[in-house]
CSV table of N, CA and C in Angstrom, one decimal:
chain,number,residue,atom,x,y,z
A,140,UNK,N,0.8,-1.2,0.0
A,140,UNK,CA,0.0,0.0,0.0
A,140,UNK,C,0.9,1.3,0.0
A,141,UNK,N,2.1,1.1,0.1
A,141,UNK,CA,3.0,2.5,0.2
A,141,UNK,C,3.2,3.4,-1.1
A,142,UNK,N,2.6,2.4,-2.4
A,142,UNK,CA,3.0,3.5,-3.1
A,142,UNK,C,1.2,4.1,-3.3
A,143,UNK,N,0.2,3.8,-2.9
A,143,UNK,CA,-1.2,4.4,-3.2
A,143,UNK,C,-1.2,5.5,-2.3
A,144,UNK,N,-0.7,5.2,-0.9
A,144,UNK,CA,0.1,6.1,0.5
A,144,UNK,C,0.0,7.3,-0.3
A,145,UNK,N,1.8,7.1,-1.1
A,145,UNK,CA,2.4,8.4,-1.4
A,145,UNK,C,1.5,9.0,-2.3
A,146,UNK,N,1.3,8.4,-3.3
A,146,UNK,CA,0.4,8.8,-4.7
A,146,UNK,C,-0.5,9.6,-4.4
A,147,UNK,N,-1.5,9.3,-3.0
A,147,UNK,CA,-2.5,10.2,-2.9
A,147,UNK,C,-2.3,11.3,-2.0
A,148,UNK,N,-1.7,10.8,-0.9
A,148,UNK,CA,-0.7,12.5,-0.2
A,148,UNK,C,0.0,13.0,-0.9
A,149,UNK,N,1.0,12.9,-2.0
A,149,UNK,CA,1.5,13.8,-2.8
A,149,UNK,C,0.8,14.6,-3.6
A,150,UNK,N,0.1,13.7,-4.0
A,150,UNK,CA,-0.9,14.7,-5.0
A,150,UNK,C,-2.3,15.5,-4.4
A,151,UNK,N,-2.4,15.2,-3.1
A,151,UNK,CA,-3.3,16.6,-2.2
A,151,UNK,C,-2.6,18.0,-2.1
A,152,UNK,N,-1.5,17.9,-1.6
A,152,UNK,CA,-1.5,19.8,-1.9
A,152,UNK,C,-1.2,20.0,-2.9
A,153,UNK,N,-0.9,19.3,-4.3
A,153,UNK,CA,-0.7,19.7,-5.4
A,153,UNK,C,-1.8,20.5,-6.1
A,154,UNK,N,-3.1,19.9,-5.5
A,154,UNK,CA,-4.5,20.5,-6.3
A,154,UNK,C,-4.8,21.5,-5.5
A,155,UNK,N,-4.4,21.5,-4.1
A,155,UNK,CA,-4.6,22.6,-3.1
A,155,UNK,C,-3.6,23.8,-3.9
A,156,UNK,N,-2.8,23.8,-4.2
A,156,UNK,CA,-2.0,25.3,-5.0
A,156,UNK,C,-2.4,24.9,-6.3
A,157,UNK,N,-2.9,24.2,-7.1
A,157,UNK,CA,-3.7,24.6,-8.5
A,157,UNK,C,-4.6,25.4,-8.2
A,158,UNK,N,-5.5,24.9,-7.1
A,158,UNK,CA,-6.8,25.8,-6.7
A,158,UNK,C,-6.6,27.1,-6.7
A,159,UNK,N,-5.6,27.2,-5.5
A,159,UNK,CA,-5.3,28.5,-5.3
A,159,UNK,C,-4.4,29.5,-6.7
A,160,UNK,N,-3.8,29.0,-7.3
A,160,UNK,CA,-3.3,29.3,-8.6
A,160,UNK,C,-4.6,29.8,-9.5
A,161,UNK,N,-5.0,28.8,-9.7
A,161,UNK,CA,-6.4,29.1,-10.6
A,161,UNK,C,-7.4,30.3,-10.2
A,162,UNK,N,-7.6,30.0,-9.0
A,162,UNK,CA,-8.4,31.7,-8.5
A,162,UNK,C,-7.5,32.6,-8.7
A,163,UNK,N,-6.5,33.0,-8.4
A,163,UNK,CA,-5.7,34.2,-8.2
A,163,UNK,C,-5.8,34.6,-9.9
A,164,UNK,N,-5.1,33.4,-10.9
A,164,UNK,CA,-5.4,34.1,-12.6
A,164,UNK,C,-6.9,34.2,-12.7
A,165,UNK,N,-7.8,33.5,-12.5
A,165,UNK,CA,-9.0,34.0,-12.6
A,165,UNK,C,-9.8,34.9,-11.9
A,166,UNK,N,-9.1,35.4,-11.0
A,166,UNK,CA,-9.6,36.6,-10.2
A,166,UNK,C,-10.7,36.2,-8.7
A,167,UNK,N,-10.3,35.0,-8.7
A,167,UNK,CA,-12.0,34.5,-8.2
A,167,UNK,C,-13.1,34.7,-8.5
A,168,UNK,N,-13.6,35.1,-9.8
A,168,UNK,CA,-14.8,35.1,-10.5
A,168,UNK,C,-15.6,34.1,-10.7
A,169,UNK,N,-14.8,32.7,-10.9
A,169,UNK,CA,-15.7,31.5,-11.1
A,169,UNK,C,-15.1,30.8,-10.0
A,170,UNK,N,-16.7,30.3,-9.5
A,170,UNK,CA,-16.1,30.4,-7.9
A,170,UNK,C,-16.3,28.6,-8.2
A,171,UNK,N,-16.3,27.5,-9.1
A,171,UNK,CA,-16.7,26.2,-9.3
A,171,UNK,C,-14.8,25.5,-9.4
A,172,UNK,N,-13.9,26.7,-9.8
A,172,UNK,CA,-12.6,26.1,-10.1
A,172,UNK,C,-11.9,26.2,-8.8
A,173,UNK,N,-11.9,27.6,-8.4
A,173,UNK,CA,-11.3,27.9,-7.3
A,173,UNK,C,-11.5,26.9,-5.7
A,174,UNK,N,-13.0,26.5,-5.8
A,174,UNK,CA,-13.8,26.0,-4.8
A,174,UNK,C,-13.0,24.1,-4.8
A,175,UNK,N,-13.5,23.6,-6.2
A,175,UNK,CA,-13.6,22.1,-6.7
A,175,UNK,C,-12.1,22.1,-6.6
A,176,UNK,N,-11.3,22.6,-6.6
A,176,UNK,CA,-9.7,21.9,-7.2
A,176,UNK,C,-9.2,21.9,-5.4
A,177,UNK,N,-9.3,22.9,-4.4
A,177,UNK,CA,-8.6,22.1,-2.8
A,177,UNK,C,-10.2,21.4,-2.9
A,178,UNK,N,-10.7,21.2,-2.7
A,178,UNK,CA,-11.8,20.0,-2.5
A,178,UNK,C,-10.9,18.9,-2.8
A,179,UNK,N,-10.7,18.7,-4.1
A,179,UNK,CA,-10.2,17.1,-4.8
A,179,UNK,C,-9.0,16.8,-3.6
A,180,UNK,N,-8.0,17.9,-3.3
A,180,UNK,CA,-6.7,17.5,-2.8
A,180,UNK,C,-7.2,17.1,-1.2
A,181,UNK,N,-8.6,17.5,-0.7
A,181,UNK,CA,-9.0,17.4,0.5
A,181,UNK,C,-9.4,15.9,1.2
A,182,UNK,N,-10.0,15.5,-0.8
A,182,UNK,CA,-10.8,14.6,-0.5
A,182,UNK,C,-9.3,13.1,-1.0
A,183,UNK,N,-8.3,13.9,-1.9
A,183,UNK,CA,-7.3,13.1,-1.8
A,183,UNK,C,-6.5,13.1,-0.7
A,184,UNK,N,-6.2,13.9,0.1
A,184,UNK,CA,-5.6,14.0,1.8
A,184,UNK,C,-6.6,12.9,2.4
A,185,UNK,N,-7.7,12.9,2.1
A,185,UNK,CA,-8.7,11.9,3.2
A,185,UNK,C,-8.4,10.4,2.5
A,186,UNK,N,-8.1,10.3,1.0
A,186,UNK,CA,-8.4,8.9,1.0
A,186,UNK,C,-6.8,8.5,1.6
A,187,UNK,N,-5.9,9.2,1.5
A,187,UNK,CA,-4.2,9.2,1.6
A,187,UNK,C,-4.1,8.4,3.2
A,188,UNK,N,-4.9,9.2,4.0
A,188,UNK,CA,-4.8,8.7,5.8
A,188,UNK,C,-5.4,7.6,5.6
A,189,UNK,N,-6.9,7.2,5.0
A,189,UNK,CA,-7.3,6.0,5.5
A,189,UNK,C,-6.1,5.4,4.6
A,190,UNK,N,-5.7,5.3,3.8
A,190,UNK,CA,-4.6,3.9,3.6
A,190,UNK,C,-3.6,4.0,4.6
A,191,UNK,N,-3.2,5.1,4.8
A,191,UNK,CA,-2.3,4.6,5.8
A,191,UNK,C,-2.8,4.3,7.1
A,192,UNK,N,-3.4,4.7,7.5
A,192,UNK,CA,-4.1,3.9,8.6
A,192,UNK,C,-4.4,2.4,8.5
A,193,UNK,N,-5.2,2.0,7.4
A,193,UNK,CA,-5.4,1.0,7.1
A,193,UNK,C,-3.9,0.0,6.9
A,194,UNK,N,-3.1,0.4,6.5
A,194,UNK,CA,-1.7,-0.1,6.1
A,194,UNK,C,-1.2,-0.4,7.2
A,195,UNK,N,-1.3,0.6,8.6
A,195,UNK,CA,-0.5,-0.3,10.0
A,195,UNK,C,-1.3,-1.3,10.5
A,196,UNK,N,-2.9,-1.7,10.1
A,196,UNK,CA,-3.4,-2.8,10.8
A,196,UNK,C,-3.2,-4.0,10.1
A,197,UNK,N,-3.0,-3.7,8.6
A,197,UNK,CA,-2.7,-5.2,7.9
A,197,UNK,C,-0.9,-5.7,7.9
A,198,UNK,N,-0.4,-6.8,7.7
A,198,UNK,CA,0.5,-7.2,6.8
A,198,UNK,C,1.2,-6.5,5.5
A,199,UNK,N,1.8,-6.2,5.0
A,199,UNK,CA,2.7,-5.9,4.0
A,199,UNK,C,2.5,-6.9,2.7
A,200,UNK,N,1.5,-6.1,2.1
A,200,UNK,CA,1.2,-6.8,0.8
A,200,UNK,C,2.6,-7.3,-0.1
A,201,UNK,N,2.1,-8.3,-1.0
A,201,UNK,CA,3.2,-9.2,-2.2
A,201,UNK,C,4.1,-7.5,-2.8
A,202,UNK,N,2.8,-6.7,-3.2
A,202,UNK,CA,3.2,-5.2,-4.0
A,202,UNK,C,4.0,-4.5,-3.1
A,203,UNK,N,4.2,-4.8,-2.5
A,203,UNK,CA,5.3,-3.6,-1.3
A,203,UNK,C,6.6,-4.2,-1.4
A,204,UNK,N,6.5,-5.5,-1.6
A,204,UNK,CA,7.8,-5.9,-1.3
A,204,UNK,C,8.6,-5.6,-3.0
A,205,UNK,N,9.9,-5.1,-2.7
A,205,UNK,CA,10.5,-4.9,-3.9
A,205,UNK,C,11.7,-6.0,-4.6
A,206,UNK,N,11.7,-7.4,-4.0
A,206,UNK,CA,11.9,-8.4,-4.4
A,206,UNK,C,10.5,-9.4,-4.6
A,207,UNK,N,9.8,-8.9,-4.2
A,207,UNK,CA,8.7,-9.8,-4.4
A,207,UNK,C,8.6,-10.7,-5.9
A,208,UNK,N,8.1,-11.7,-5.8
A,208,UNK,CA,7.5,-12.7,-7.1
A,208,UNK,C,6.0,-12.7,-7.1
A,209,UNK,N,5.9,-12.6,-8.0
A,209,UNK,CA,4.5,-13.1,-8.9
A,209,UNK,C,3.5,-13.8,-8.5
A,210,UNK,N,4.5,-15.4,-7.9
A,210,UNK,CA,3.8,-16.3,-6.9
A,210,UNK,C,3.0,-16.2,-5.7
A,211,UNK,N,3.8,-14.6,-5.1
A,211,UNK,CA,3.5,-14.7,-3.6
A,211,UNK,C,2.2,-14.1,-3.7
A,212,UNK,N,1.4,-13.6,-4.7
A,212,UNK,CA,0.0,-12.6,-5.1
A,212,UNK,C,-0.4,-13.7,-5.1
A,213,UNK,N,-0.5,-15.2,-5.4
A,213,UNK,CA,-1.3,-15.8,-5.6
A,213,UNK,C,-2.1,-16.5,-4.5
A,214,UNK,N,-3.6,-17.4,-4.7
A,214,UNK,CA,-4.3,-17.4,-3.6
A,214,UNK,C,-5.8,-16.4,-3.6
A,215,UNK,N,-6.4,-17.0,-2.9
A,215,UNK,CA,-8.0,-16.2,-2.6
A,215,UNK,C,-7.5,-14.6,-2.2
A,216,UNK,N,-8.4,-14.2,-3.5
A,216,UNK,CA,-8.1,-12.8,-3.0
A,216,UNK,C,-9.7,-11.9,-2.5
A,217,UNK,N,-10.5,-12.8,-2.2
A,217,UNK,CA,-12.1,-12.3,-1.7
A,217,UNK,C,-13.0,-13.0,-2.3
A,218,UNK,N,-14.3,-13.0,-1.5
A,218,UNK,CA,-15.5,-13.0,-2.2
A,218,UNK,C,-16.3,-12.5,-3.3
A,219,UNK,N,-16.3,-13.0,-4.5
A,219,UNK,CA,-16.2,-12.8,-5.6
A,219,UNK,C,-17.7,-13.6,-6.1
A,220,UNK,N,-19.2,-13.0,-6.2
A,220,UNK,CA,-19.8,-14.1,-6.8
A,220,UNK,C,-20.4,-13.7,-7.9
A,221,UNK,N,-20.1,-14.7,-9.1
A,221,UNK,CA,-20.0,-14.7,-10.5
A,221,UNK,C,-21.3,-14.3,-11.3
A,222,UNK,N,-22.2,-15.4,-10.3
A,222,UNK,CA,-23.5,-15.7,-11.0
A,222,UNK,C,-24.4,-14.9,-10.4
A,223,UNK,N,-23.9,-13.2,-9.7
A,223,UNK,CA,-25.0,-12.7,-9.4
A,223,UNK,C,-25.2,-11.7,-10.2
A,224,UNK,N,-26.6,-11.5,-9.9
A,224,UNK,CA,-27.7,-10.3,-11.0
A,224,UNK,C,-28.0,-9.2,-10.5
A,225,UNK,N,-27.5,-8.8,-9.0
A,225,UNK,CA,-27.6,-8.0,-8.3
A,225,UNK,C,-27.1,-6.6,-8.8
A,226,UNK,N,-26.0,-6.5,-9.1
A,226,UNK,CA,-24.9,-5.5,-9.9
A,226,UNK,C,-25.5,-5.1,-11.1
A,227,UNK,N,-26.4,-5.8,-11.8
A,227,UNK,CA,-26.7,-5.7,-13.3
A,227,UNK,C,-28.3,-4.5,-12.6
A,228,UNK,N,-29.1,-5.1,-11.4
A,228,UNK,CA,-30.5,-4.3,-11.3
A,228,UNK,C,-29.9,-3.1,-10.4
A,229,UNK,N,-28.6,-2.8,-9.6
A,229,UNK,CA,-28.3,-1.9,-9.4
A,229,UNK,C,-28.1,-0.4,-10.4
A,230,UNK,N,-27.3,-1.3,-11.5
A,230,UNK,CA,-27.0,-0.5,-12.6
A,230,UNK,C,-28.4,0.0,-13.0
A,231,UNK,N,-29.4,-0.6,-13.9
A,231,UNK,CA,-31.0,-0.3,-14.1
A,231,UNK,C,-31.3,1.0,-13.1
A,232,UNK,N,-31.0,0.4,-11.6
A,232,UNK,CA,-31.5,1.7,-11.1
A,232,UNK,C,-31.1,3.1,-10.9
A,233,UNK,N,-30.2,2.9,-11.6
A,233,UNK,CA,-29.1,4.3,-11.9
A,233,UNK,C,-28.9,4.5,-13.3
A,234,UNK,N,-29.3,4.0,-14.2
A,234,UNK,CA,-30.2,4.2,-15.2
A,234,UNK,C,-31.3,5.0,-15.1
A,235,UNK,N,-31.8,4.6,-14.2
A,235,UNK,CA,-33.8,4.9,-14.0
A,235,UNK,C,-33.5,6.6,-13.4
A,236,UNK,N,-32.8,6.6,-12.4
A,236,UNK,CA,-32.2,7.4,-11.9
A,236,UNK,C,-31.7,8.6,-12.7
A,237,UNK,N,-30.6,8.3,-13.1
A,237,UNK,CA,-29.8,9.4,-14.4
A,237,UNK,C,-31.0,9.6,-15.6
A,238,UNK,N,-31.9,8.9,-15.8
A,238,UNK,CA,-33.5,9.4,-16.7
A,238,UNK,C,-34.4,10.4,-16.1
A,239,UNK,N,-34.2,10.2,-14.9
A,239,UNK,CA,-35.5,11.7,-14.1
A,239,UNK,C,-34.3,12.3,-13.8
A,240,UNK,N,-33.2,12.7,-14.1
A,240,UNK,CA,-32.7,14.1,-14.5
A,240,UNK,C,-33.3,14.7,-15.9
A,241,UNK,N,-33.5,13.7,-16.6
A,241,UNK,CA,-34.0,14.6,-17.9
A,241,UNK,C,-35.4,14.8,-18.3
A,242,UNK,N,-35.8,13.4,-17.7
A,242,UNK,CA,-37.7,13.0,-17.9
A,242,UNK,C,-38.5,14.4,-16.8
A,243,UNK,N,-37.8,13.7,-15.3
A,243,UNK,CA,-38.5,14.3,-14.6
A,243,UNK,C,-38.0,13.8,-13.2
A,244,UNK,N,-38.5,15.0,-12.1
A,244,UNK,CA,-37.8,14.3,-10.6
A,244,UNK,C,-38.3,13.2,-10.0
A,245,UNK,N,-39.8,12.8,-10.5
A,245,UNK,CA,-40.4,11.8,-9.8
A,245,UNK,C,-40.0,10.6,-10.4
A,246,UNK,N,-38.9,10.8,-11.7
A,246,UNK,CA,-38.5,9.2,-11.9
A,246,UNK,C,-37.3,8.9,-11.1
A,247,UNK,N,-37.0,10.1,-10.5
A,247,UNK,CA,-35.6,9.8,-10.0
A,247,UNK,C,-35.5,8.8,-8.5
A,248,UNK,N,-37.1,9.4,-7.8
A,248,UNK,CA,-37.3,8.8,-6.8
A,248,UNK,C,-38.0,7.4,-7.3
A,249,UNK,N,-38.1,6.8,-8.1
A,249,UNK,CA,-38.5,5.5,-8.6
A,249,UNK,C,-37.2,4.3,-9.1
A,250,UNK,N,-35.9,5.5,-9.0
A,250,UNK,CA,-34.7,5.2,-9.9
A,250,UNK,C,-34.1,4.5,-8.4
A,251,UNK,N,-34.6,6.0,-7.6
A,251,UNK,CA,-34.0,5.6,-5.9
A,251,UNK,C,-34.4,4.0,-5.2
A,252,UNK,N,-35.3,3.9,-5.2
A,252,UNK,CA,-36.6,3.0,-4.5
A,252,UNK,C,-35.8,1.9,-5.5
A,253,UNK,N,-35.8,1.9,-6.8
A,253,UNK,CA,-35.0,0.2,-7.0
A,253,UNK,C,-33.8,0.4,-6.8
A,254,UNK,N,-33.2,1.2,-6.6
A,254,UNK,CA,-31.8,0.8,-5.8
A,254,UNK,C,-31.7,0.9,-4.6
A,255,UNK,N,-32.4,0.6,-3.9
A,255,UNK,CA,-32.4,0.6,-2.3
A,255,UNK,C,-32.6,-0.7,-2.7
A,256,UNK,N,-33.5,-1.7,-3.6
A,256,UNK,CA,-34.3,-2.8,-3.4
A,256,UNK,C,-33.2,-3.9,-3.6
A,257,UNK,N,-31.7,-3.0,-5.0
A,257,UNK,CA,-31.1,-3.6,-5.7
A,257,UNK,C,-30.0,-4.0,-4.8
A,258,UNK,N,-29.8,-3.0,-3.6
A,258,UNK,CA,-28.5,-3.0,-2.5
A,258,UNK,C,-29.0,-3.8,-1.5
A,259,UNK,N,-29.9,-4.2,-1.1
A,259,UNK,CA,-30.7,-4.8,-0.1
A,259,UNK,C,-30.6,-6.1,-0.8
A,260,UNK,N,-30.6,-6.7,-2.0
A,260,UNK,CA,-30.4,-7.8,-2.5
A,260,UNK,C,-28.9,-8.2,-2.4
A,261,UNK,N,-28.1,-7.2,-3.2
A,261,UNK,CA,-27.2,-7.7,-3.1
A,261,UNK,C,-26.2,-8.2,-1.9
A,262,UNK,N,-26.5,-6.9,-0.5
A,262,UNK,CA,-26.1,-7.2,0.5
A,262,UNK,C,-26.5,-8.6,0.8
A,263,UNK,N,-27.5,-9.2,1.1
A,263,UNK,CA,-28.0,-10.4,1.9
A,263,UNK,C,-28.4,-11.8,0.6
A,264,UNK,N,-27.7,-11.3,-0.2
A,264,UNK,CA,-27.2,-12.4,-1.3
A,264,UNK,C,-27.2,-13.9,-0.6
A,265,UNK,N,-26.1,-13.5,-0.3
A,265,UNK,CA,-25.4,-15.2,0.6
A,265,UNK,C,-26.0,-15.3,1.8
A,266,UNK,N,-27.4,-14.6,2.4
A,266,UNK,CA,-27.8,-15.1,3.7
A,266,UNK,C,-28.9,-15.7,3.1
A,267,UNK,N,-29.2,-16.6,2.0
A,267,UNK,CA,-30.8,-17.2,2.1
A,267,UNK,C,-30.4,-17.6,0.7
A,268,UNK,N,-31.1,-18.8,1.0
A,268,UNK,CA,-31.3,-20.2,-0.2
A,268,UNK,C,-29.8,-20.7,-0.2
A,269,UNK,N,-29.4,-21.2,-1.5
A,269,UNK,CA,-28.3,-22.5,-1.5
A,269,UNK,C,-27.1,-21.8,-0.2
A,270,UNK,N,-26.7,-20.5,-0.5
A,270,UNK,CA,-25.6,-20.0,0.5
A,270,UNK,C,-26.0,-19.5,1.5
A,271,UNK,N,-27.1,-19.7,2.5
A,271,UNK,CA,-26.9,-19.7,3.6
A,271,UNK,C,-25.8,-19.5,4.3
A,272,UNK,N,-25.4,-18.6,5.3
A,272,UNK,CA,-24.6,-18.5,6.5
A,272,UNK,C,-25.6,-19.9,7.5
């Protein structure tokens, strides 16, 4: 995880002085460049801590090690299930969703309502029928 570490703390104050770069040549007139560019570095400073945070509670992945082999990646890397449909009616509902921006607002809350239905599936997948816990 050391090089996702550096990659995303390095690159947070970089967008924090674009920002501030960008307002000063544009006078602070448009206030979406000035505002949005330290946001990104803010929100890249936040993902930067949780990996490192996350990085002292795990092991030293295969990718950190700089003699590492090929081999040592190998192995279950998670719960992976192939044959679900869940992902496909989430997408639909974010379809439905991104449609009542253009149709109308009340398809958006219809876009909402199947993806609450579609996450609520997918989460409790493996608690009922063949994969019971």
């Amino acid at each position: 995880m050391k090089i996702e570490i550096k990659l995303f703390l390095f690159l947070a104050p970089f967008f924090v002085v674009v920002g501030v770069v960008y307002g000063l040549l544009s006078d602070f007139s448009e206030p979406v460049g000035y505002l949005g560019l330290p946001l990104v570095g803010a929100l890249m400073a936040m993902v930067g801590a949780y990996l490192a945070l996350t990085a002292r509670r795990i092991d030293a992945r295969p990718e950190d090690d700089e003699e590492g082999e090929i081999e040592q990646g190998a192995g279950d890397q998670g719960v992976y299930s192939p044959w679900s449909w869940w992902p496909l009616a989430i997408a639909a509902a974010a379809a439905v969703a991104f449609l009542g921006l253009a149709v109308g607002w009340w398809v958006v809350y219809i876009g909402f309502a199947l993806g609450v239905i579609g996450l609520v599936g997918w989460v409790f997948e493996f608690s009922r029928g063949q994969h019971a816990h």
